[in-house]
Amino acid sequence: MVISGAFSTMDLPNVSSALGILHPVCITKGRNAEVWDEAGQRYIDFIGGIGVLNLGHCHPAVVEAVKAQIDTLMHSAFNAVPHRGYLSVVERLDQFVPVSYPLGCMLTNSGAEATENALKVARGVTGRQGVIAFDDAFHGRTLAALNLNGKVKPYKAGLGALPGPVYHVPFPSQDSGVSAEQSLAALERVFDVEIAPSEVACVVVEPIQGEGGFRLLCPQFAKALRAICDQHGILLICDEIQSGFGRTGKRFGFSHLGIEPDLLLLGKSIASGLPLAALVGRKALMDALPKGALGGTYSGNAVACAAALAVMDVMQDEALSEWGNAQEAAIVNAYQRWKASERFPMVGAMTGVGAMRGIVFEDTENATGAEHLANLLVAGRDAGVLLMPSGRKRNVLRLLPPLTTEPDVMAEGLGLIEHALETLKA
């Protein structure tokens, strides 16, 4: 089937071929969980800007706030001349992030930039350089962030030595098959064989892995890791760039683990589609570097700040719980129906928590799980639903519809996925 409004890579002569394009359609309009391409073809968007659109495309409160801000002030470089939007966002984050300590904050343009600045803070505070990260992690595409990623291809392939040193250990989760004991043993081995804990600046971990396949960190391990970091003066950094701002039905994923991080990486849905991210954490840590060490020309743009304030106004706990419960129920019920039907042998385990869910695709006689999922993405697009893979083998379907998706649209989207599943050959 030829998709209305589709294009090929031959139509993109000025776009670097190093940019991978998942769906060859060019969208022009979006409303909540629906988008339309240049030819007017409608799709249900279960990608959500890769976790950026937890409130959907063009949420009315965000649009209103952005329009009003554009008429007043579009930008001021905060390091040179502060503006009220930046100040208001960091004040609201101090209230919005559920930790027991006062926050110090800096705003950035992207999650990768937040990651880079977290490494600067960790090095500056501790005087150490070593970093512990996890298999299958994803923390960004800039050079230091790249080395944290727990997967070589395509992110690190051919780039040679990257900023470090970084040491990876297995990610313990009921979804990964790795136990807390196994990961703790691997961490102990790193301390015995690779680097002393007294030389480690920080541990960087996603409470729920995104690119890794929507896997919840084992709470038992999280508590043990918190104790190890406290014992050795190591900073614990939680990357909530994808799992934060309501994705799981709670404000942030670490609330599922019973711990508090020292530093927190924020991004994606913080500003509902405008480029904004943040590094927040214990104020004493965030104040430790010399004046001028943190900042950026566009960091904390006034229009993006207006969007972020609107997002935090809308994301009240009651609404997040209601949206998360409804979406979790819809996804889990559909998944259980697909499994119970025994029509789709390639459909494996469900991963994740709350409304942050993935579905593993298994190998069958005719195709690998990755091949099944690749075929599903095409069949889903043909049917009218946009989907995205994840996982080291790209065999985990990650579902990122807006939390605000209307129930009838959610049901329609899940029905289109079922229709696409029927096209796969076991």
CSV table of N, CA, C and O in Angstrom, one decimal, residues 292-358:
chain,number,residue,atom,x,y,z
A,292,GLY,N,29.6,31.1,36.7
A,292,GLY,CA,29.9,31.1,35.2
A,292,GLY,C,30.2,29.7,34.7
A,292,GLY,O,30.2,29.5,33.4
A,293,ALA,N,30.3,28.7,35.5
A,293,ALA,CA,30.6,27.3,35.0
A,293,ALA,C,29.4,26.7,34.3
A,293,ALA,O,29.5,25.8,33.5
A,294,LEU,N,28.2,27.1,34.7
A,294,LEU,CA,26.9,26.6,34.1
A,294,LEU,C,26.2,27.7,33.3
A,294,LEU,O,26.3,28.9,33.7
A,295,GLY,N,25.5,27.3,32.3
A,295,GLY,CA,24.7,28.2,31.5
A,295,GLY,C,24.7,27.9,30.1
A,295,GLY,O,25.1,26.8,29.6
A,296,GLY,N,24.1,28.8,29.3
A,296,GLY,CA,24.0,28.6,27.8
A,296,GLY,C,23.2,29.7,27.2
A,296,GLY,O,22.3,30.2,27.8
A,297,THR,N,23.5,30.0,26.0
A,297,THR,CA,22.8,31.1,25.3
A,297,THR,C,21.3,31.0,25.3
A,297,THR,O,20.5,31.9,25.6
A,298,TYR,N,20.8,29.8,24.8
A,298,TYR,CA,19.4,29.6,24.7
A,298,TYR,C,18.7,28.9,25.9
A,298,TYR,O,17.5,28.7,25.9
A,299,SER,N,19.6,28.5,26.8
A,299,SER,CA,19.0,27.7,27.9
A,299,SER,C,18.0,28.5,28.7
A,299,SER,O,18.3,29.6,29.2
A,300,GLY,N,16.8,27.9,28.8
A,300,GLY,CA,15.7,28.6,29.5
A,300,GLY,C,15.1,29.7,28.7
A,300,GLY,O,14.7,30.8,29.2
A,301,ASN,N,14.9,29.5,27.4
A,301,ASN,CA,14.3,30.4,26.5
A,301,ASN,C,12.9,30.8,27.1
A,301,ASN,O,12.2,30.0,27.6
A,302,ALA,N,12.5,32.1,26.9
A,302,ALA,CA,11.3,32.6,27.6
A,302,ALA,C,10.1,31.9,27.1
A,302,ALA,O,9.1,31.6,27.9
A,303,VAL,N,10.0,31.6,25.8
A,303,VAL,CA,8.8,31.0,25.3
A,303,VAL,C,8.7,29.5,25.8
A,303,VAL,O,7.6,29.1,26.2
A,304,ALA,N,9.8,28.8,25.8
A,304,ALA,CA,9.8,27.5,26.3
A,304,ALA,C,9.5,27.4,27.8
A,304,ALA,O,8.8,26.5,28.3
A,305,CYS,N,9.9,28.4,28.5
A,305,CYS,CA,9.6,28.5,29.9
A,305,CYS,C,8.1,28.7,30.2
A,305,CYS,O,7.5,28.1,31.1
A,306,ALA,N,7.5,29.5,29.3
A,306,ALA,CA,6.0,29.7,29.4
A,306,ALA,C,5.3,28.4,29.2
A,306,ALA,O,4.3,28.1,29.9
A,307,ALA,N,5.8,27.6,28.2
A,307,ALA,CA,5.2,26.3,28.0
A,307,ALA,C,5.3,25.4,29.2
A,307,ALA,O,4.4,24.7,29.6
A,308,ALA,N,6.5,25.4,29.8
A,308,ALA,CA,6.8,24.5,31.0
A,308,ALA,C,5.9,24.9,32.2
A,308,ALA,O,5.4,24.0,32.9
A,309,LEU,N,5.7,26.2,32.4
A,309,LEU,CA,4.8,26.6,33.5
A,309,LEU,C,3.4,26.1,33.2
A,309,LEU,O,2.7,25.6,34.2
A,310,ALA,N,2.9,26.1,32.0
A,310,ALA,CA,1.6,25.6,31.7
A,310,ALA,C,1.5,24.1,31.9
A,310,ALA,O,0.5,23.6,32.4
A,311,VAL,N,2.6,23.4,31.5
A,311,VAL,CA,2.6,22.0,31.7
A,311,VAL,C,2.4,21.6,33.2
A,311,VAL,O,1.6,20.8,33.5
A,312,MET,N,3.2,22.3,34.0
A,312,MET,CA,3.1,22.0,35.5
A,312,MET,C,1.8,22.4,36.1
A,312,MET,O,1.3,21.8,37.0
A,313,ASP,N,1.1,23.4,35.5
A,313,ASP,CA,-0.2,23.7,35.9
A,313,ASP,C,-1.2,22.6,35.6
A,313,ASP,O,-2.1,22.3,36.5
A,314,VAL,N,-1.1,22.0,34.5
A,314,VAL,CA,-2.0,21.0,34.0
A,314,VAL,C,-1.7,19.7,34.7
A,314,VAL,O,-2.7,18.9,35.1
A,315,MET,N,-0.5,19.4,35.0
A,315,MET,CA,-0.1,18.1,35.5
A,315,MET,C,-0.2,18.0,37.0
A,315,MET,O,0.8,17.9,37.8
A,316,GLN,N,-1.4,18.1,37.5
A,316,GLN,CA,-1.7,17.8,38.9
A,316,GLN,C,-1.8,16.3,39.2
A,316,GLN,O,-2.1,15.5,38.3
A,317,ASP,N,-1.5,15.9,40.4
A,317,ASP,CA,-1.4,14.5,40.7
A,317,ASP,C,-2.7,13.8,40.4
A,317,ASP,O,-2.6,12.6,39.9
A,318,GLU,N,-3.8,14.4,40.7
A,318,GLU,CA,-5.1,13.7,40.5
A,318,GLU,C,-5.3,13.4,39.0
A,318,GLU,O,-5.7,12.3,38.6
A,319,ALA,N,-4.9,14.4,38.1
A,319,ALA,CA,-5.1,14.2,36.7
A,319,ALA,C,-4.1,13.1,36.2
A,319,ALA,O,-4.5,12.3,35.4
A,320,LEU,N,-2.8,13.2,36.7
A,320,LEU,CA,-1.9,12.2,36.3
A,320,LEU,C,-2.3,10.8,36.6
A,320,LEU,O,-2.1,9.9,35.8
A,321,SER,N,-2.8,10.6,37.8
A,321,SER,CA,-3.3,9.3,38.3
A,321,SER,C,-4.4,8.8,37.4
A,321,SER,O,-4.5,7.7,37.0
A,322,GLU,N,-5.4,9.7,37.1
A,322,GLU,CA,-6.5,9.4,36.3
A,322,GLU,C,-6.1,9.0,34.9
A,322,GLU,O,-6.5,7.9,34.4
A,323,TRP,N,-5.3,9.8,34.3
A,323,TRP,CA,-4.8,9.5,32.9
A,323,TRP,C,-4.0,8.2,32.9
A,323,TRP,O,-4.2,7.4,32.0
A,324,GLY,N,-3.1,8.1,33.9
A,324,GLY,CA,-2.2,6.9,33.9
A,324,GLY,C,-3.0,5.6,34.1
A,324,GLY,O,-2.7,4.6,33.4
A,325,ASN,N,-3.9,5.7,35.0
A,325,ASN,CA,-4.7,4.4,35.3
A,325,ASN,C,-5.6,4.1,34.0
A,325,ASN,O,-5.6,2.9,33.7
A,326,ALA,N,-6.2,5.0,33.4
A,326,ALA,CA,-7.0,4.8,32.2
A,326,ALA,C,-6.2,4.2,31.1
A,326,ALA,O,-6.5,3.2,30.4
A,327,GLN,N,-5.0,4.8,30.9
A,327,GLN,CA,-4.2,4.4,29.7
A,327,GLN,C,-3.6,3.0,30.0
A,327,GLN,O,-3.5,2.2,29.1
A,328,GLU,N,-3.1,2.8,31.3
A,328,GLU,CA,-2.6,1.5,31.6
A,328,GLU,C,-3.6,0.4,31.4
A,328,GLU,O,-3.3,-0.6,30.8
A,329,ALA,N,-4.8,0.7,31.9
A,329,ALA,CA,-5.9,-0.3,31.7
A,329,ALA,C,-6.2,-0.6,30.3
A,329,ALA,O,-6.3,-1.8,29.9
A,330,ALA,N,-6.2,0.4,29.4
A,330,ALA,CA,-6.5,0.2,28.0
A,330,ALA,C,-5.4,-0.7,27.4
A,330,ALA,O,-5.7,-1.6,26.6
A,331,ILE,N,-4.1,-0.3,27.6
A,331,ILE,CA,-3.0,-1.0,27.0
A,331,ILE,C,-2.9,-2.5,27.5
A,331,ILE,O,-2.8,-3.4,26.7
A,332,VAL,N,-3.0,-2.6,28.8
A,332,VAL,CA,-2.9,-4.0,29.4
A,332,VAL,C,-4.1,-4.9,28.9
A,332,VAL,O,-3.8,-6.0,28.6
A,333,ASN,N,-5.3,-4.3,28.9
A,333,ASN,CA,-6.4,-5.1,28.5
A,333,ASN,C,-6.2,-5.6,27.0
A,333,ASN,O,-6.5,-6.7,26.6
A,334,ALA,N,-5.8,-4.7,26.1
A,334,ALA,CA,-5.6,-5.0,24.7
A,334,ALA,C,-4.5,-6.1,24.6
A,334,ALA,O,-4.6,-7.1,23.9
A,335,TYR,N,-3.4,-5.9,25.3
A,335,TYR,CA,-2.3,-6.9,25.3
A,335,TYR,C,-2.8,-8.2,25.8
A,335,TYR,O,-2.5,-9.3,25.1
A,336,GLN,N,-3.5,-8.3,26.9
A,336,GLN,CA,-4.0,-9.6,27.4
A,336,GLN,C,-4.9,-10.2,26.4
A,336,GLN,O,-4.9,-11.5,26.2
A,337,ARG,N,-5.7,-9.4,25.7
A,337,ARG,CA,-6.6,-10.0,24.7
A,337,ARG,C,-5.8,-10.6,23.5
A,337,ARG,O,-6.1,-11.7,23.0
A,338,TRP,N,-4.7,-9.9,23.1
A,338,TRP,CA,-3.9,-10.4,22.0
A,338,TRP,C,-3.2,-11.7,22.4
A,338,TRP,O,-3.1,-12.7,21.6
A,339,LYS,N,-2.7,-11.8,23.7
A,339,LYS,CA,-2.1,-13.0,24.1
A,339,LYS,C,-3.0,-14.1,24.3
A,339,LYS,O,-2.7,-15.3,23.9
A,340,ALA,N,-4.2,-13.8,24.8
A,340,ALA,CA,-5.2,-14.9,25.1
A,340,ALA,C,-5.7,-15.5,23.8
A,340,ALA,O,-6.1,-16.7,23.7
A,341,SER,N,-5.7,-14.7,22.7
A,341,SER,CA,-6.2,-15.2,21.4
A,341,SER,C,-5.3,-16.3,20.8
A,341,SER,O,-5.8,-17.0,19.9
A,342,GLU,N,-4.1,-16.3,21.2
A,342,GLU,CA,-3.1,-17.2,20.6
A,342,GLU,C,-2.9,-17.1,19.1
A,342,GLU,O,-2.4,-18.0,18.4
A,343,ARG,N,-3.3,-15.9,18.6
A,343,ARG,CA,-3.1,-15.7,17.1
A,343,ARG,C,-1.8,-15.0,16.8
A,343,ARG,O,-1.4,-15.0,15.6
A,344,PHE,N,-1.1,-14.5,17.8
A,344,PHE,CA,0.1,-13.7,17.6
A,344,PHE,C,1.3,-14.3,18.4
A,344,PHE,O,1.6,-13.8,19.4
A,345,PRO,N,1.9,-15.4,17.9
A,345,PRO,CA,2.9,-16.0,18.7
A,345,PRO,C,4.2,-15.2,18.8
A,345,PRO,O,5.0,-15.5,19.7
A,346,MET,N,4.3,-14.2,18.0
A,346,MET,CA,5.5,-13.3,18.1
A,346,MET,C,5.3,-12.3,19.3
A,346,MET,O,6.3,-11.6,19.7
A,347,VAL,N,4.1,-12.1,19.8
A,347,VAL,CA,3.9,-11.2,20.9
A,347,VAL,C,4.4,-11.8,22.2
A,347,VAL,O,3.8,-12.8,22.7
A,348,GLY,N,5.4,-11.2,22.8
A,348,GLY,CA,6.0,-11.8,24.0
A,348,GLY,C,5.5,-11.0,25.3
A,348,GLY,O,4.4,-10.6,25.4
A,349,ALA,N,6.5,-10.8,26.2
A,349,ALA,CA,6.2,-10.2,27.5
A,349,ALA,C,5.9,-8.7,27.3
A,349,ALA,O,6.3,-8.0,26.4
A,350,MET,N,5.1,-8.2,28.3
A,350,MET,CA,4.9,-6.7,28.4
A,350,MET,C,5.9,-6.2,29.5
A,350,MET,O,6.2,-6.8,30.5
A,351,THR,N,6.5,-5.0,29.2
A,351,THR,CA,7.5,-4.4,30.0
A,351,THR,C,6.9,-3.1,30.6
A,351,THR,O,5.9,-2.6,30.1
A,352,GLY,N,7.6,-2.5,31.6
A,352,GLY,CA,7.3,-1.2,32.0
A,352,GLY,C,6.4,-1.2,33.2
A,352,GLY,O,6.1,-2.2,33.8
A,353,VAL,N,5.9,0.1,33.5
A,353,VAL,CA,5.0,0.3,34.6
A,353,VAL,C,4.0,1.4,34.2
A,353,VAL,O,4.4,2.3,33.5
A,354,GLY,N,2.8,1.4,34.8
A,354,GLY,CA,1.9,2.4,34.6
A,354,GLY,C,1.5,2.6,33.1
A,354,GLY,O,1.3,1.6,32.4
A,355,ALA,N,1.6,3.8,32.6
A,355,ALA,CA,1.3,4.1,31.2
A,355,ALA,C,2.5,4.1,30.4
A,355,ALA,O,2.5,4.4,29.2
A,356,MET,N,3.7,3.7,30.9
A,356,MET,CA,4.9,3.6,30.2
A,356,MET,C,5.2,2.1,29.9
A,356,MET,O,5.8,1.4,30.7
A,357,ARG,N,4.7,1.6,28.8
A,357,ARG,CA,4.6,0.2,28.5
A,357,ARG,C,5.3,-0.2,27.2
A,357,ARG,O,5.2,0.6,26.2
A,358,GLY,N,5.9,-1.3,27.2
A,358,GLY,CA,6.5,-1.9,26.0
A,358,GLY,C,6.0,-3.3,25.8
A,358,GLY,O,5.6,-4.0,26.7
